Short mmCIF file of C-alpha atoms and ligand atoms in Angstrom, two decimals:
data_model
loop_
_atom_site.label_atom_id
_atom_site.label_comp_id
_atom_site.label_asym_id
_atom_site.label_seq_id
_atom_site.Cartn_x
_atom_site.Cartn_y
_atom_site.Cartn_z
CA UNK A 860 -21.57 -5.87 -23.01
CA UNK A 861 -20.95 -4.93 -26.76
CA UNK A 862 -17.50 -6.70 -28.22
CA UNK A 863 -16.15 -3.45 -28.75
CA UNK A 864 -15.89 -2.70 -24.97
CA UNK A 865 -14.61 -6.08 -24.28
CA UNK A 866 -12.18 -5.79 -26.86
CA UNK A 867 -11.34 -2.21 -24.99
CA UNK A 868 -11.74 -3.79 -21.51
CA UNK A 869 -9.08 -6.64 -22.32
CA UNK A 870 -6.98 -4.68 -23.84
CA UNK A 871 -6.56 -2.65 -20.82
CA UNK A 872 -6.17 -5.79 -19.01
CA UNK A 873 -3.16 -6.35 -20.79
CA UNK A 874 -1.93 -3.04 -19.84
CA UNK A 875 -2.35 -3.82 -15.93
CA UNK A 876 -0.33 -7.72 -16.41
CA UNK A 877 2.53 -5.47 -17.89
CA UNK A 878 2.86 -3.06 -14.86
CA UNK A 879 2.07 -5.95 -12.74
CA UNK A 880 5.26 -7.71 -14.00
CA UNK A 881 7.16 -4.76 -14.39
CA UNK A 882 6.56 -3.29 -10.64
CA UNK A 883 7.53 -6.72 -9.43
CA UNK A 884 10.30 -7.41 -11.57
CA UNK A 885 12.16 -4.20 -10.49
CA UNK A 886 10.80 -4.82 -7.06
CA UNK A 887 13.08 -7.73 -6.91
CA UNK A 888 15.83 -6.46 -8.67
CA UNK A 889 16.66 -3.03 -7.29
CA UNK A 890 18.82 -3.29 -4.34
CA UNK A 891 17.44 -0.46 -2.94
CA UNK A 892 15.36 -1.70 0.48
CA UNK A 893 13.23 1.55 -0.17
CA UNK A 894 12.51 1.94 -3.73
CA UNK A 895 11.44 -2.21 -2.95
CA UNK A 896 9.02 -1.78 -1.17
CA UNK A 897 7.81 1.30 -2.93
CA UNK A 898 7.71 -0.95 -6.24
CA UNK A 899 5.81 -3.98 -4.21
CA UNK A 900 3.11 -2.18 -3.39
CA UNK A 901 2.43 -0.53 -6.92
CA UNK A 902 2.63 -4.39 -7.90
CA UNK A 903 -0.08 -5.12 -5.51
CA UNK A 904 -2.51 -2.01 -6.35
CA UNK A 905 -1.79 -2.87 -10.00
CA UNK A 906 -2.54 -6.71 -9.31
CA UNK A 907 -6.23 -5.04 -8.00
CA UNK A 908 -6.75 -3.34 -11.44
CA UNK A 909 -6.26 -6.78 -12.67
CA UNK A 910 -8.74 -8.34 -10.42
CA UNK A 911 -11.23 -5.48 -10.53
CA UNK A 912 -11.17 -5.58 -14.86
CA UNK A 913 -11.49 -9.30 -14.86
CA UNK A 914 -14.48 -8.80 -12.45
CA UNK A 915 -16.57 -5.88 -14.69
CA UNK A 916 -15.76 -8.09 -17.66
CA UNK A 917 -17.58 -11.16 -16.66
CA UNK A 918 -20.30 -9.32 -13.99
CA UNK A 919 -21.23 -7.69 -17.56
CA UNK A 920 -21.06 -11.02 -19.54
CA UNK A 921 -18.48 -10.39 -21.28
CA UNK A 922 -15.50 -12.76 -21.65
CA UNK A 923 -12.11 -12.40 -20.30
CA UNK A 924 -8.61 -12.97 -22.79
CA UNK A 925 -5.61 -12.78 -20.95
CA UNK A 926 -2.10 -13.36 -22.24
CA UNK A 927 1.55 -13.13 -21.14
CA UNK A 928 2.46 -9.52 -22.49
CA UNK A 929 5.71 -9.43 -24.38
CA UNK A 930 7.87 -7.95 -21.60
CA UNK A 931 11.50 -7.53 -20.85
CA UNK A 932 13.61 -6.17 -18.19
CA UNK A 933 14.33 -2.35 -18.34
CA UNK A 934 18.18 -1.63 -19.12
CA UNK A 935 18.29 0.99 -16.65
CA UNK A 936 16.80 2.61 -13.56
CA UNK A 937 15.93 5.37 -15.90
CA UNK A 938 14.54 3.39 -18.86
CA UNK A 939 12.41 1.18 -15.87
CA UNK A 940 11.10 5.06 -14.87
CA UNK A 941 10.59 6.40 -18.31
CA UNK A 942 8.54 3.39 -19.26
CA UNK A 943 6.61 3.28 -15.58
CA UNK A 944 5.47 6.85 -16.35
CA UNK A 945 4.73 6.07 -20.36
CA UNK A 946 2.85 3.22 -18.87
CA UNK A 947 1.02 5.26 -16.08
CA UNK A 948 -0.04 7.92 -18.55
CA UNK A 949 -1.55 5.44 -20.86
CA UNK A 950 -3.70 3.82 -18.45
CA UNK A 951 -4.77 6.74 -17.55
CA UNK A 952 -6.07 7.95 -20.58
CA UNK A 953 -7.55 4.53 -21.87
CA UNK A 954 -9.78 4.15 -18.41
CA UNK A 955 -10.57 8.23 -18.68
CA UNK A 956 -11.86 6.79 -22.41
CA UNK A 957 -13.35 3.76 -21.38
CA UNK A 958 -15.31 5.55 -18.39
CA UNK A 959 -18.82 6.89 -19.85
CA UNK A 960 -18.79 3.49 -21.38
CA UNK A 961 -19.43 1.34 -18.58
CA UNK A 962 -22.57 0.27 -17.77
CA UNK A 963 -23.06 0.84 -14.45
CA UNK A 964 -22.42 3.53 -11.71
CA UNK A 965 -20.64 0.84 -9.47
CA UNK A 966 -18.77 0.24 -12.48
CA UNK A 967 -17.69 3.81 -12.95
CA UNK A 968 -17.03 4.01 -9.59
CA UNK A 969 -14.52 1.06 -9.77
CA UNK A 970 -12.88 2.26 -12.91
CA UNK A 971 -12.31 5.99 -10.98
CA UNK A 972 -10.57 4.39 -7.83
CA UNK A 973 -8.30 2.78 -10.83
CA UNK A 974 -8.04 6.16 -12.60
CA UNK A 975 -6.54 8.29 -8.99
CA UNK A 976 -5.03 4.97 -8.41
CA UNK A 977 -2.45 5.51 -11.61
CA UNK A 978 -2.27 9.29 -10.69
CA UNK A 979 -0.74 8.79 -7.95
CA UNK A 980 1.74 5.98 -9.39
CA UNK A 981 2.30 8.24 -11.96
CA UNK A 982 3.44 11.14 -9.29
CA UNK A 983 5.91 8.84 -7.37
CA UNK A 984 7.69 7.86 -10.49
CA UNK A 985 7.53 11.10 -11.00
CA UNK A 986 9.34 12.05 -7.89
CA UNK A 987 11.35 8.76 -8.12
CA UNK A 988 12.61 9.94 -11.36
CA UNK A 989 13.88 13.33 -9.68
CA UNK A 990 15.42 11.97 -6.89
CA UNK A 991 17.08 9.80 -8.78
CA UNK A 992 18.73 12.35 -10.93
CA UNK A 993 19.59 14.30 -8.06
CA UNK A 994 21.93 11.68 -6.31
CA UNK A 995 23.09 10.59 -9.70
CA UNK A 996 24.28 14.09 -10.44
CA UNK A 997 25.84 13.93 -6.99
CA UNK A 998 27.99 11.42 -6.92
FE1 FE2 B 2290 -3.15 -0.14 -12.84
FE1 FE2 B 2291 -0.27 2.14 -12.09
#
Protein backbone atom coordinates (compact mmCIF):
# COMPACT_ATOMS: atom_id res chain seq x y z
CA UNK A 1 0.00 0.00 0.00
CA UNK A 2 1.64 3.40 -1.04
CA UNK A 3 1.80 6.04 2.15
CA UNK A 4 -0.32 8.24 0.34
CA UNK A 5 -3.36 5.87 0.59
CA UNK A 6 -2.62 5.13 4.11
CA UNK A 7 -2.32 8.58 4.88
CA UNK A 8 -5.95 8.82 2.94
CA UNK A 9 -7.18 5.56 4.55
CA UNK A 10 -6.45 6.91 8.23
CA UNK A 11 -7.60 9.90 7.69
CA UNK A 12 -10.91 8.57 6.90
CA UNK A 13 -10.58 6.54 9.91
CA UNK A 14 -10.65 9.51 11.83
CA UNK A 15 -13.72 10.58 10.16
CA UNK A 16 -15.66 7.23 11.22
CA UNK A 17 -14.24 7.64 15.39
CA UNK A 18 -15.97 11.15 15.09
CA UNK A 19 -19.46 9.88 13.95
CA UNK A 20 -18.87 6.97 16.11
CA UNK A 21 -18.71 9.30 19.17
CA UNK A 22 -21.05 11.65 17.94
CA UNK A 23 -24.02 9.00 17.12
CA UNK A 24 -23.44 7.66 20.59
CA UNK A 25 -23.07 10.71 22.40
CA UNK A 26 -26.50 12.04 21.21
CA UNK A 27 -27.72 8.52 21.49
CA UNK A 28 -27.39 8.92 25.16
CA UNK A 29 -28.34 12.27 25.51
CA UNK A 30 -31.56 12.83 23.58
CA UNK A 31 -34.47 11.91 25.62
CA UNK A 32 -36.24 10.91 22.83
CA UNK A 33 -36.75 6.76 23.17
CA UNK A 34 -37.01 6.93 19.23
CA UNK A 35 -34.50 9.19 17.86
CA UNK A 36 -32.19 6.71 20.58
CA UNK A 37 -32.36 4.06 19.12
CA UNK A 38 -32.27 5.54 15.67
CA UNK A 39 -28.80 7.20 16.78
CA UNK A 40 -27.50 3.64 18.35
CA UNK A 41 -27.64 1.93 15.48
CA UNK A 42 -25.87 4.59 13.16
CA UNK A 43 -23.21 4.25 16.10
CA UNK A 44 -22.99 0.63 15.47
CA UNK A 45 -22.90 0.70 11.44
CA UNK A 46 -20.39 3.54 11.89
CA UNK A 47 -18.35 1.41 14.54
CA UNK A 48 -18.24 -1.30 11.27
CA UNK A 49 -16.63 1.40 9.01
CA UNK A 50 -14.19 1.56 11.76
CA UNK A 51 -13.54 -2.08 11.89
CA UNK A 52 -13.76 -2.65 8.15
CA UNK A 53 -10.87 0.51 7.49
CA UNK A 54 -8.67 -0.82 10.19
CA UNK A 55 -9.00 -4.25 8.44
CA UNK A 56 -8.05 -3.02 4.51
CA UNK A 57 -5.30 -1.02 6.18
CA UNK A 58 -3.34 -3.80 7.65
CA UNK A 59 -4.71 -6.85 5.07
CA UNK A 60 -2.77 -4.32 2.60
CA UNK A 61 0.27 -3.79 4.94
CA UNK A 62 -0.25 -0.75 5.68
CA UNK A 63 -0.24 0.63 9.26
CA UNK A 64 -3.06 1.83 11.25
CA UNK A 65 -2.91 5.62 13.35
CA UNK A 66 -5.77 6.17 15.34
CA UNK A 67 -6.40 9.08 17.66
CA UNK A 68 -9.12 10.59 19.89
CA UNK A 69 -10.68 13.23 17.38
CA UNK A 70 -11.15 16.63 18.91
CA UNK A 71 -14.90 16.38 19.56
CA UNK A 72 -17.49 18.17 21.55
CA UNK A 73 -21.08 17.95 22.24
CA UNK A 74 -23.44 19.67 19.67
CA UNK A 75 -25.29 22.81 21.28
CA UNK A 76 -28.42 21.87 19.75
CA UNK A 77 -30.59 19.20 18.15
CA UNK A 78 -30.11 21.22 15.05
CA UNK A 79 -26.35 21.91 15.22
CA UNK A 80 -26.03 17.76 16.21
CA UNK A 81 -28.14 17.40 12.58
CA UNK A 82 -26.34 20.01 10.60
CA UNK A 83 -23.01 18.53 11.56
CA UNK A 84 -24.39 14.63 11.14
CA UNK A 85 -25.25 15.58 7.53
CA UNK A 86 -21.80 17.81 6.97
CA UNK A 87 -20.26 14.71 8.33
CA UNK A 88 -22.27 12.17 6.15
CA UNK A 89 -21.56 14.13 3.00
CA UNK A 90 -17.90 14.13 3.60
CA UNK A 91 -17.50 10.58 4.01
CA UNK A 92 -19.15 10.15 1.25
CA UNK A 93 -17.13 11.93 -1.01
CA UNK A 94 -13.65 10.92 0.52
CA UNK A 95 -14.58 6.91 0.10
CA UNK A 96 -16.24 7.87 -3.60
CA UNK A 97 -12.32 9.36 -3.93
CA UNK A 98 -10.58 6.77 -2.27
CA UNK A 99 -12.52 3.94 -4.30
CA UNK A 100 -10.49 3.26 -7.72
CA UNK A 101 -7.63 3.36 -5.33
CA UNK A 102 -7.98 0.27 -3.54
CA UNK A 103 -6.31 -2.57 -4.45
CA UNK A 104 -8.56 -5.12 -4.59
CA UNK A 105 -12.18 -5.91 -5.81
CA UNK A 106 -13.09 -7.27 -2.24
CA UNK A 107 -11.74 -4.11 -1.19
CA UNK A 108 -13.94 -2.01 -3.40
CA UNK A 109 -16.61 -4.00 -2.56
CA UNK A 110 -16.16 -3.23 1.21
CA UNK A 111 -15.59 0.42 0.70
CA UNK A 112 -19.20 0.51 -1.52
CA UNK A 113 -21.29 -1.21 1.34
CA UNK A 114 -19.59 1.88 3.42
CA UNK A 115 -20.42 4.36 0.63
CA UNK A 116 -24.74 3.29 0.52
CA UNK A 117 -24.07 2.78 4.12
CA UNK A 118 -23.58 6.86 4.67
CA UNK A 119 -26.35 7.44 2.00
CA UNK A 120 -28.67 6.24 3.80
CA UNK A 121 -27.46 7.95 7.22
CA UNK A 122 -27.28 10.85 5.34
CA UNK A 123 -31.22 10.49 4.24
CA UNK A 124 -32.50 9.90 7.86
CA UNK A 125 -30.81 12.97 9.13
CA UNK A 126 -32.17 14.24 6.42
CA UNK A 127 -35.68 13.36 7.33
CA UNK A 128 -34.75 13.76 11.06
CA UNK A 129 -33.90 17.26 10.32
CA UNK A 130 -37.52 17.83 8.74
CA UNK A 131 -39.41 16.33 11.23
CA UNK A 132 -37.82 18.07 13.58
CA UNK A 133 -38.66 21.42 12.19
CA UNK A 134 -42.06 20.45 11.71
CA UNK A 135 -42.97 19.81 15.47
CA UNK A 136 -40.73 22.67 16.41
CA UNK A 137 -42.78 24.99 14.26
CA UNK A 138 -45.77 23.39 15.94
CA UNK A 139 -45.54 23.89 19.21
FE1 LIG B 1 -19.31 5.61 8.43
FE1 LIG C 1 -22.53 7.52 8.52
Amino acid sequence: MSRTLQKYLNELLQTEIASFLEYSLRSASCGDPCMERELAAFALEEAEHIRQLMSLIMRNGGEVTTSAPQGFPADSLDDFLERSLAREDDAIRRFTALLPLLPTEGDRMTLQSSIDQEAQHREHIERLRVSCRFDSARS
